[in-house]
Every structure is written in structure tokens, then in C-alpha cells.
Amino acid sequence: MIRIVQGDITACQTDAIVNAANNSLLGGGGVDGAIHAAAGPALLKECRTLGGCATGGAKITGGYKLPAKYVIHVVGPVWQGGGAGEEALLYSCHKNALRLAGEKGLASIAFPSVSTGVYRFPLHLAAPIALLALQTESAQWPTITSIAMVCFDDATFAAYTRALAAQGG
Ligand code: AR6
């Protein structure tokens, strides 16, 4: 049910795509910038009504001009060396994103590699945590039948492919 693919998440025709946002939910660089650019200004307008989001949390909006119907905005932890609860917060992001998708009865969802860009979470540590969360937590949400991990670059694709194989596929 979990597929690792390489590409641009803004092109995904899934019910929801996940955004790696910051606490303000008001946009930024990386995948957040790409999602806002592709969705158009109505996405930012809806985000302004949400009052931000805690680290480890998730909030859902429409997808506007994106092919995806919804955007689920999560806030991953900034890597601070591993002693500040980063692993649990990264797990929590994925768990909460699946919960929002499951509560809406969605079938397909695509995730980027949360926290491993600007937030500097080491890729070899983030990939197994993200995949474990997706495998474990999706079991609670029977409508979710398709989960894609959309990797932008070769190193990210390799890390998630390796981690999925290590977890038994
Ligand atoms: N599709 C899929 N993945 C992408 C795309 C895309 N179009 N563009 C970038 N990535 P980052 P973070 C990958 O930095 O570390 C923002 O400014 C990228 O190569 O986007 O959680 C927010 O506003 C990397 O593998 O997110 C926050 O302030 C992954 O997405 C902050 O960055 C995550 O990198 C969040 O930092």
C-alpha cells in the first residue's frame, strides 16, 4: 500500500497531498512554496483562517488549483541533534495527517519527505520513522488504500526505498 515514487508532489492526482509547512501555515520555501505556487492565492487565504499549527500537528484545507482535492499541512520538527523529541514529533505529523484523511474518508494520500530539507532532519533517520508511522497508523483508517511517498531528489528516493525494504516492504 505504500509506494515510494520520485517526482513533484504538486502534480499528484491523489485525494490529498501533504505539505511540509511551518508553524505559521503562511507559506515558505521548499515543498511549501511549490504547493502554494501551484494551488494559487486562495490556499493562503484559507491558511490565514487556521491560526497556525503546532509542531507535530496537522490541518486540512482545500487543494484549489492543484489536482489534489485537499492539502494536509503538517509541521515537522527542526532537527536540533535528536534530544528535543524530534523523532516523536516526526511520527506525530504522519499520524495526524492520516487521521485527517481518514476522518474525511479519503482513499489516496501523497507525502513529501517532511523535515529533511530546510529543517535538517537526517534523511537516514527520518525515512524509517516516517514509513513506520505510515504503516502502523494507516491500519486505523480503512478508507485509506493508497499512500505515496513522493521523493524529489535521488538521495531521498534511495533512503526511503532502502528503509521500506528494511521494514519488509
Ligand atoms: N515535491 C516533493 N518534494 C519536494 C518538492 C516538491 N515539489 N519540493 C521540495 N521537496 P522542505 P522541511 C522536498 O525544506 O525540511 C519551508 O520553508 C525537498 O527536496 O520543503 O520540512 C516551510 O515553510 C525535501 O526532500 O521541508 C518550513 O519553514 C522535502 O521536500 C520549512 O521549509 C522537505 O524539504 C520546512 O522544512
PDB file of N, CA, C and O and ligand atoms in Angstrom, residues 7-10 19-23 27-35 76-77 111-121 123 150-153 156, ligand 1:
ATOM      1  N   GLY A   7       9.398  12.400  -7.811  1.00  0.00           N
ATOM      2  CA  GLY A   7       8.704  13.397  -8.618  1.00  0.00           C
ATOM      3  C   GLY A   7       8.310  14.617  -7.814  1.00  0.00           C
ATOM      4  O   GLY A   7       8.831  14.858  -6.723  1.00  0.00           O
ATOM      5  N   ASP A   8       7.376  15.363  -8.403  1.00  0.00           N
ATOM      6  CA  ASP A   8       6.907  16.631  -7.831  1.00  0.00           C
ATOM      7  C   ASP A   8       5.517  16.397  -7.236  1.00  0.00           C
ATOM      8  O   ASP A   8       4.573  16.047  -7.965  1.00  0.00           O
ATOM      9  N   ILE A   9       5.377  16.608  -5.946  1.00  0.00           N
ATOM     10  CA  ILE A   9       4.111  16.279  -5.271  1.00  0.00           C
ATOM     11  C   ILE A   9       2.959  17.163  -5.756  1.00  0.00           C
ATOM     12  O   ILE A   9       1.794  16.763  -5.673  1.00  0.00           O
ATOM     13  N   THR A  10       3.271  18.336  -6.300  1.00  0.00           N
ATOM     14  CA  THR A  10       2.190  19.219  -6.754  1.00  0.00           C
ATOM     15  C   THR A  10       1.447  18.627  -7.955  1.00  0.00           C
ATOM     16  O   THR A  10       0.349  19.067  -8.278  1.00  0.00           O
ATOM     17  N   ASN A  19       1.651  18.780   2.933  1.00  0.00           N
ATOM     18  CA  ASN A  19       2.599  19.888   2.836  1.00  0.00           C
ATOM     19  C   ASN A  19       3.500  19.894   4.061  1.00  0.00           C
ATOM     20  O   ASN A  19       3.013  19.762   5.182  1.00  0.00           O
ATOM     21  N   ALA A  20       4.809  20.074   3.852  1.00  0.00           N
ATOM     22  CA  ALA A  20       5.763  20.241   4.960  1.00  0.00           C
ATOM     23  C   ALA A  20       5.836  21.737   5.255  1.00  0.00           C
ATOM     24  O   ALA A  20       6.638  22.471   4.679  1.00  0.00           O
ATOM     25  N   ALA A  21       4.963  22.193   6.155  1.00  0.00           N
ATOM     26  CA  ALA A  21       4.789  23.620   6.407  1.00  0.00           C
ATOM     27  C   ALA A  21       5.556  24.045   7.659  1.00  0.00           C
ATOM     28  O   ALA A  21       6.316  23.263   8.239  1.00  0.00           O
ATOM     29  N   ASN A  22       5.356  25.288   8.069  1.00  0.00           N
ATOM     30  CA  ASN A  22       5.912  25.779   9.336  1.00  0.00           C
ATOM     31  C   ASN A  22       4.752  26.201  10.248  1.00  0.00           C
ATOM     32  O   ASN A  22       3.588  26.162   9.846  1.00  0.00           O
ATOM     33  N   ASN A  23       5.065  26.595  11.480  1.00  0.00           N
ATOM     34  CA  ASN A  23       4.011  26.860  12.471  1.00  0.00           C
ATOM     35  C   ASN A  23       3.019  27.935  12.041  1.00  0.00           C
ATOM     36  O   ASN A  23       1.865  27.926  12.476  1.00  0.00           O
ATOM     37  N   GLY A  27       3.027  29.782   4.403  1.00  0.00           N
ATOM     38  CA  GLY A  27       3.898  29.595   3.250  1.00  0.00           C
ATOM     39  C   GLY A  27       5.360  29.694   3.605  1.00  0.00           C
ATOM     40  O   GLY A  27       5.732  30.055   4.719  1.00  0.00           O
ATOM     41  N   GLY A  28       6.208  29.334   2.629  1.00  0.00           N
ATOM     42  CA  GLY A  28       7.650  29.321   2.845  1.00  0.00           C
ATOM     43  C   GLY A  28       8.335  28.853   1.582  1.00  0.00           C
ATOM     44  O   GLY A  28       7.783  29.023   0.487  1.00  0.00           O
ATOM     45  N   GLY A  29       9.486  28.242   1.728  1.00  0.00           N
ATOM     46  CA  GLY A  29      10.215  27.726   0.570  1.00  0.00           C
ATOM     47  C   GLY A  29       9.956  26.241   0.386  1.00  0.00           C
ATOM     48  O   GLY A  29       8.937  25.725   0.853  1.00  0.00           O
ATOM     49  N   GLY A  30      10.853  25.566  -0.294  1.00  0.00           N
ATOM     50  CA  GLY A  30      10.778  24.110  -0.456  1.00  0.00           C
ATOM     51  C   GLY A  30       9.445  23.646  -1.006  1.00  0.00           C
ATOM     52  O   GLY A  30       8.828  24.297  -1.860  1.00  0.00           O
ATOM     53  N   VAL A  31       8.990  22.526  -0.483  1.00  0.00           N
ATOM     54  CA  VAL A  31       7.745  21.944  -0.988  1.00  0.00           C
ATOM     55  C   VAL A  31       6.551  22.856  -0.637  1.00  0.00           C
ATOM     56  O   VAL A  31       5.581  22.942  -1.408  1.00  0.00           O
ATOM     57  N   ASP A  32       6.640  23.567   0.470  1.00  0.00           N
ATOM     58  CA  ASP A  32       5.576  24.508   0.876  1.00  0.00           C
ATOM     59  C   ASP A  32       5.404  25.601  -0.194  1.00  0.00           C
ATOM     60  O   ASP A  32       4.273  25.894  -0.640  1.00  0.00           O
ATOM     61  N   GLY A  33       6.511  26.166  -0.616  1.00  0.00           N
ATOM     62  CA  GLY A  33       6.461  27.199  -1.657  1.00  0.00           C
ATOM     63  C   GLY A  33       5.889  26.657  -2.955  1.00  0.00           C
ATOM     64  O   GLY A  33       5.071  27.317  -3.619  1.00  0.00           O
ATOM     65  N   ALA A  34       6.300  25.440  -3.303  1.00  0.00           N
ATOM     66  CA  ALA A  34       5.820  24.834  -4.558  1.00  0.00           C
ATOM     67  C   ALA A  34       4.315  24.575  -4.493  1.00  0.00           C
ATOM     68  O   ALA A  34       3.585  24.807  -5.469  1.00  0.00           O
ATOM     69  N   ILE A  35       3.828  24.108  -3.344  1.00  0.00           N
ATOM     70  CA  ILE A  35       2.392  23.814  -3.201  1.00  0.00           C
ATOM     71  C   ILE A  35       1.574  25.111  -3.259  1.00  0.00           C
ATOM     72  O   ILE A  35       0.560  25.178  -3.966  1.00  0.00           O
ATOM     73  N   GLY A  76       6.677  19.628  10.666  1.00  0.00           N
ATOM     74  CA  GLY A  76       7.701  18.731  11.187  1.00  0.00           C
ATOM     75  C   GLY A  76       8.627  19.471  12.138  1.00  0.00           C
ATOM     76  O   GLY A  76       8.652  20.712  12.180  1.00  0.00           O
ATOM     77  N   PRO A  77       9.399  18.717  12.920  1.00  0.00           N
ATOM     78  CA  PRO A  77      10.350  19.350  13.844  1.00  0.00           C
ATOM     79  C   PRO A  77      11.605  19.828  13.122  1.00  0.00           C
ATOM     80  O   PRO A  77      12.043  19.211  12.152  1.00  0.00           O
ATOM     81  N   PHE A 111       2.716  11.948   0.457  1.00  0.00           N
ATOM     82  CA  PHE A 111       3.552  12.655   1.438  1.00  0.00           C
ATOM     83  C   PHE A 111       4.869  13.073   0.802  1.00  0.00           C
ATOM     84  O   PHE A 111       5.469  12.289   0.069  1.00  0.00           O
ATOM     85  N   PRO A 112       5.384  14.248   1.175  1.00  0.00           N
ATOM     86  CA  PRO A 112       6.786  14.565   0.868  1.00  0.00           C
ATOM     87  C   PRO A 112       7.647  14.070   2.037  1.00  0.00           C
ATOM     88  O   PRO A 112       7.123  13.572   3.033  1.00  0.00           O
ATOM     89  N   SER A 113       8.941  14.249   1.920  1.00  0.00           N
ATOM     90  CA  SER A 113       9.865  13.861   2.988  1.00  0.00           C
ATOM     91  C   SER A 113       9.928  15.009   4.009  1.00  0.00           C
ATOM     92  O   SER A 113      10.738  15.927   3.896  1.00  0.00           O
ATOM     93  N   VAL A 114       9.041  14.928   5.007  1.00  0.00           N
ATOM     94  CA  VAL A 114       8.870  16.024   5.975  1.00  0.00           C
ATOM     95  C   VAL A 114      10.142  16.207   6.810  1.00  0.00           C
ATOM     96  O   VAL A 114      10.750  15.222   7.263  1.00  0.00           O
ATOM     97  N   SER A 115      10.530  17.437   6.986  1.00  0.00           N
ATOM     98  CA  SER A 115      11.647  17.870   7.872  1.00  0.00           C
ATOM     99  C   SER A 115      13.054  17.622   7.329  1.00  0.00           C
ATOM    100  O   SER A 115      14.015  18.027   7.980  1.00  0.00           O
ATOM    101  N   THR A 116      13.198  16.949   6.187  1.00  0.00           N
ATOM    102  CA  THR A 116      14.562  16.601   5.757  1.00  0.00           C
ATOM    103  C   THR A 116      15.181  17.632   4.811  1.00  0.00           C
ATOM    104  O   THR A 116      16.282  17.413   4.303  1.00  0.00           O
ATOM    105  N   GLY A 117      14.510  18.750   4.603  1.00  0.00           N
ATOM    106  CA  GLY A 117      15.069  19.831   3.790  1.00  0.00           C
ATOM    107  C   GLY A 117      15.603  20.929   4.693  1.00  0.00           C
ATOM    108  O   GLY A 117      16.573  20.731   5.439  1.00  0.00           O
ATOM    109  N   VAL A 118      14.941  22.060   4.660  1.00  0.00           N
ATOM    110  CA  VAL A 118      15.323  23.228   5.468  1.00  0.00           C
ATOM    111  C   VAL A 118      15.435  22.869   6.960  1.00  0.00           C
ATOM    112  O   VAL A 118      16.285  23.421   7.674  1.00  0.00           O
ATOM    113  N   TYR A 119      14.616  21.930   7.434  1.00  0.00           N
ATOM    114  CA  TYR A 119      14.596  21.583   8.861  1.00  0.00           C
ATOM    115  C   TYR A 119      15.690  20.580   9.262  1.00  0.00           C
ATOM    116  O   TYR A 119      15.782  20.220  10.447  1.00  0.00           O
ATOM    117  N   ARG A 120      16.459  20.067   8.283  1.00  0.00           N
ATOM    118  CA  ARG A 120      17.731  19.354   8.509  1.00  0.00           C
ATOM    119  C   ARG A 120      17.631  18.038   9.283  1.00  0.00           C
ATOM    120  O   ARG A 120      18.617  17.590   9.876  1.00  0.00           O
ATOM    121  N   PHE A 121      16.466  17.418   9.321  1.00  0.00           N
ATOM    122  CA  PHE A 121      16.344  16.103   9.980  1.00  0.00           C
ATOM    123  C   PHE A 121      17.131  15.114   9.122  1.00  0.00           C
ATOM    124  O   PHE A 121      16.891  15.010   7.928  1.00  0.00           O
ATOM    125  N   LEU A 123      18.230  12.337   6.851  1.00  0.00           N
ATOM    126  CA  LEU A 123      17.383  11.502   5.989  1.00  0.00           C
ATOM    127  C   LEU A 123      17.370  10.048   6.433  1.00  0.00           C
ATOM    128  O   LEU A 123      16.312   9.405   6.446  1.00  0.00           O
ATOM    129  N   VAL A 150       6.489  10.746  -1.939  1.00  0.00           N
ATOM    130  CA  VAL A 150       6.971  11.385  -3.166  1.00  0.00           C
ATOM    131  C   VAL A 150       8.313  12.075  -2.881  1.00  0.00           C
ATOM    132  O   VAL A 150       8.371  13.071  -2.166  1.00  0.00           O
ATOM    133  N   CYS A 151       9.363  11.504  -3.436  1.00  0.00           N
ATOM    134  CA  CYS A 151      10.729  11.973  -3.181  1.00  0.00           C
ATOM    135  C   CYS A 151      11.181  12.854  -4.337  1.00  0.00           C
ATOM    136  O   CYS A 151      11.047  12.472  -5.503  1.00  0.00           O
ATOM    137  N   PHE A 152      11.709  14.005  -3.998  1.00  0.00           N
ATOM    138  CA  PHE A 152      12.054  14.994  -5.019  1.00  0.00           C
ATOM    139  C   PHE A 152      13.401  14.694  -5.663  1.00  0.00           C
ATOM    140  O   PHE A 152      13.588  14.938  -6.842  1.00  0.00           O
ATOM    141  N   ASP A 153      14.326  14.186  -4.876  1.00  0.00           N
ATOM    142  CA  ASP A 153      15.695  14.016  -5.377  1.00  0.00           C
ATOM    143  C   ASP A 153      16.163  12.564  -5.205  1.00  0.00           C
ATOM    144  O   ASP A 153      15.540  11.791  -4.482  1.00  0.00           O
ATOM    145  N   THR A 156      16.916  11.204  -1.555  1.00  0.00           N
ATOM    146  CA  THR A 156      15.696  10.969  -0.773  1.00  0.00           C
ATOM    147  C   THR A 156      15.018   9.688  -1.246  1.00  0.00           C
ATOM    148  O   THR A 156      14.612   8.844  -0.437  1.00  0.00           O
TER     149      THR A 156
HETATM  150  N1  AR6 B   1       7.611  17.782  -4.387  1.00  0.00           N
HETATM  151  C1  AR6 B   1       8.070  16.860  -3.492  1.00  0.00           C
HETATM  152  N2  AR6 B   1       9.077  17.104  -2.629  1.00  0.00           N
HETATM  153  C2  AR6 B   1       9.632  18.343  -2.682  1.00  0.00           C
HETATM  154  C3  AR6 B   1       9.213  19.364  -3.566  1.00  0.00           C
HETATM  155  C4  AR6 B   1       8.140  19.036  -4.439  1.00  0.00           C
HETATM  156  N3  AR6 B   1       7.666  19.920  -5.317  1.00  0.00           N
HETATM  157  N4  AR6 B   1       9.980  20.473  -3.349  1.00  0.00           N
HETATM  158  C5  AR6 B   1      10.858  20.160  -2.375  1.00  0.00           C
HETATM  159  N5  AR6 B   1      10.655  18.881  -1.977  1.00  0.00           N
HETATM  160  P1  AR6 B   1      11.446  21.246   2.796  1.00  0.00           P
HETATM  161  P2  AR6 B   1      11.148  20.851   5.713  1.00  0.00           P
HETATM  162  C6  AR6 B   1      11.370  18.092  -0.951  1.00  0.00           C
HETATM  163  O1  AR6 B   1      12.630  22.121   3.021  1.00  0.00           O
HETATM  164  O2  AR6 B   1      12.526  20.328   5.851  1.00  0.00           O
HETATM  165  C7  AR6 B   1       9.562  25.581   4.205  1.00  0.00           C
HETATM  166  O3  AR6 B   1      10.091  26.858   4.020  1.00  0.00           O
HETATM  167  C8  AR6 B   1      12.748  18.543  -0.539  1.00  0.00           C
HETATM  168  O4  AR6 B   1      13.714  18.176  -1.516  1.00  0.00           O
HETATM  169  O5  AR6 B   1      10.446  21.659   1.785  1.00  0.00           O
HETATM  170  O6  AR6 B   1      10.029  20.151   6.430  1.00  0.00           O
HETATM  171  C9  AR6 B   1       8.417  25.563   5.197  1.00  0.00           C
HETATM  172  O7  AR6 B   1       7.646  26.739   5.149  1.00  0.00           O
HETATM  173  C10 AR6 B   1      12.916  17.733   0.749  1.00  0.00           C
HETATM  174  O8  AR6 B   1      13.303  16.374   0.433  1.00  0.00           O
HETATM  175  O9  AR6 B   1      10.635  20.983   4.186  1.00  0.00           O
HETATM  176  C11 AR6 B   1       9.120  25.420   6.515  1.00  0.00           C
HETATM  177  O10 AR6 B   1       9.573  26.665   7.004  1.00  0.00           O
HETATM  178  C12 AR6 B   1      11.490  17.709   1.322  1.00  0.00           C
HETATM  179  O11 AR6 B   1      10.636  18.152   0.260  1.00  0.00           O
HETATM  180  C13 AR6 B   1      10.319  24.552   6.181  1.00  0.00           C
HETATM  181  O12 AR6 B   1      10.578  24.764   4.797  1.00  0.00           O
HETATM  182  C14 AR6 B   1      11.269  18.611   2.527  1.00  0.00           C
HETATM  183  O13 AR6 B   1      12.031  19.798   2.412  1.00  0.00           O
HETATM  184  C15 AR6 B   1      10.014  23.095   6.382  1.00  0.00           C
HETATM  185  O14 AR6 B   1      11.197  22.368   6.203  1.00  0.00           O
END
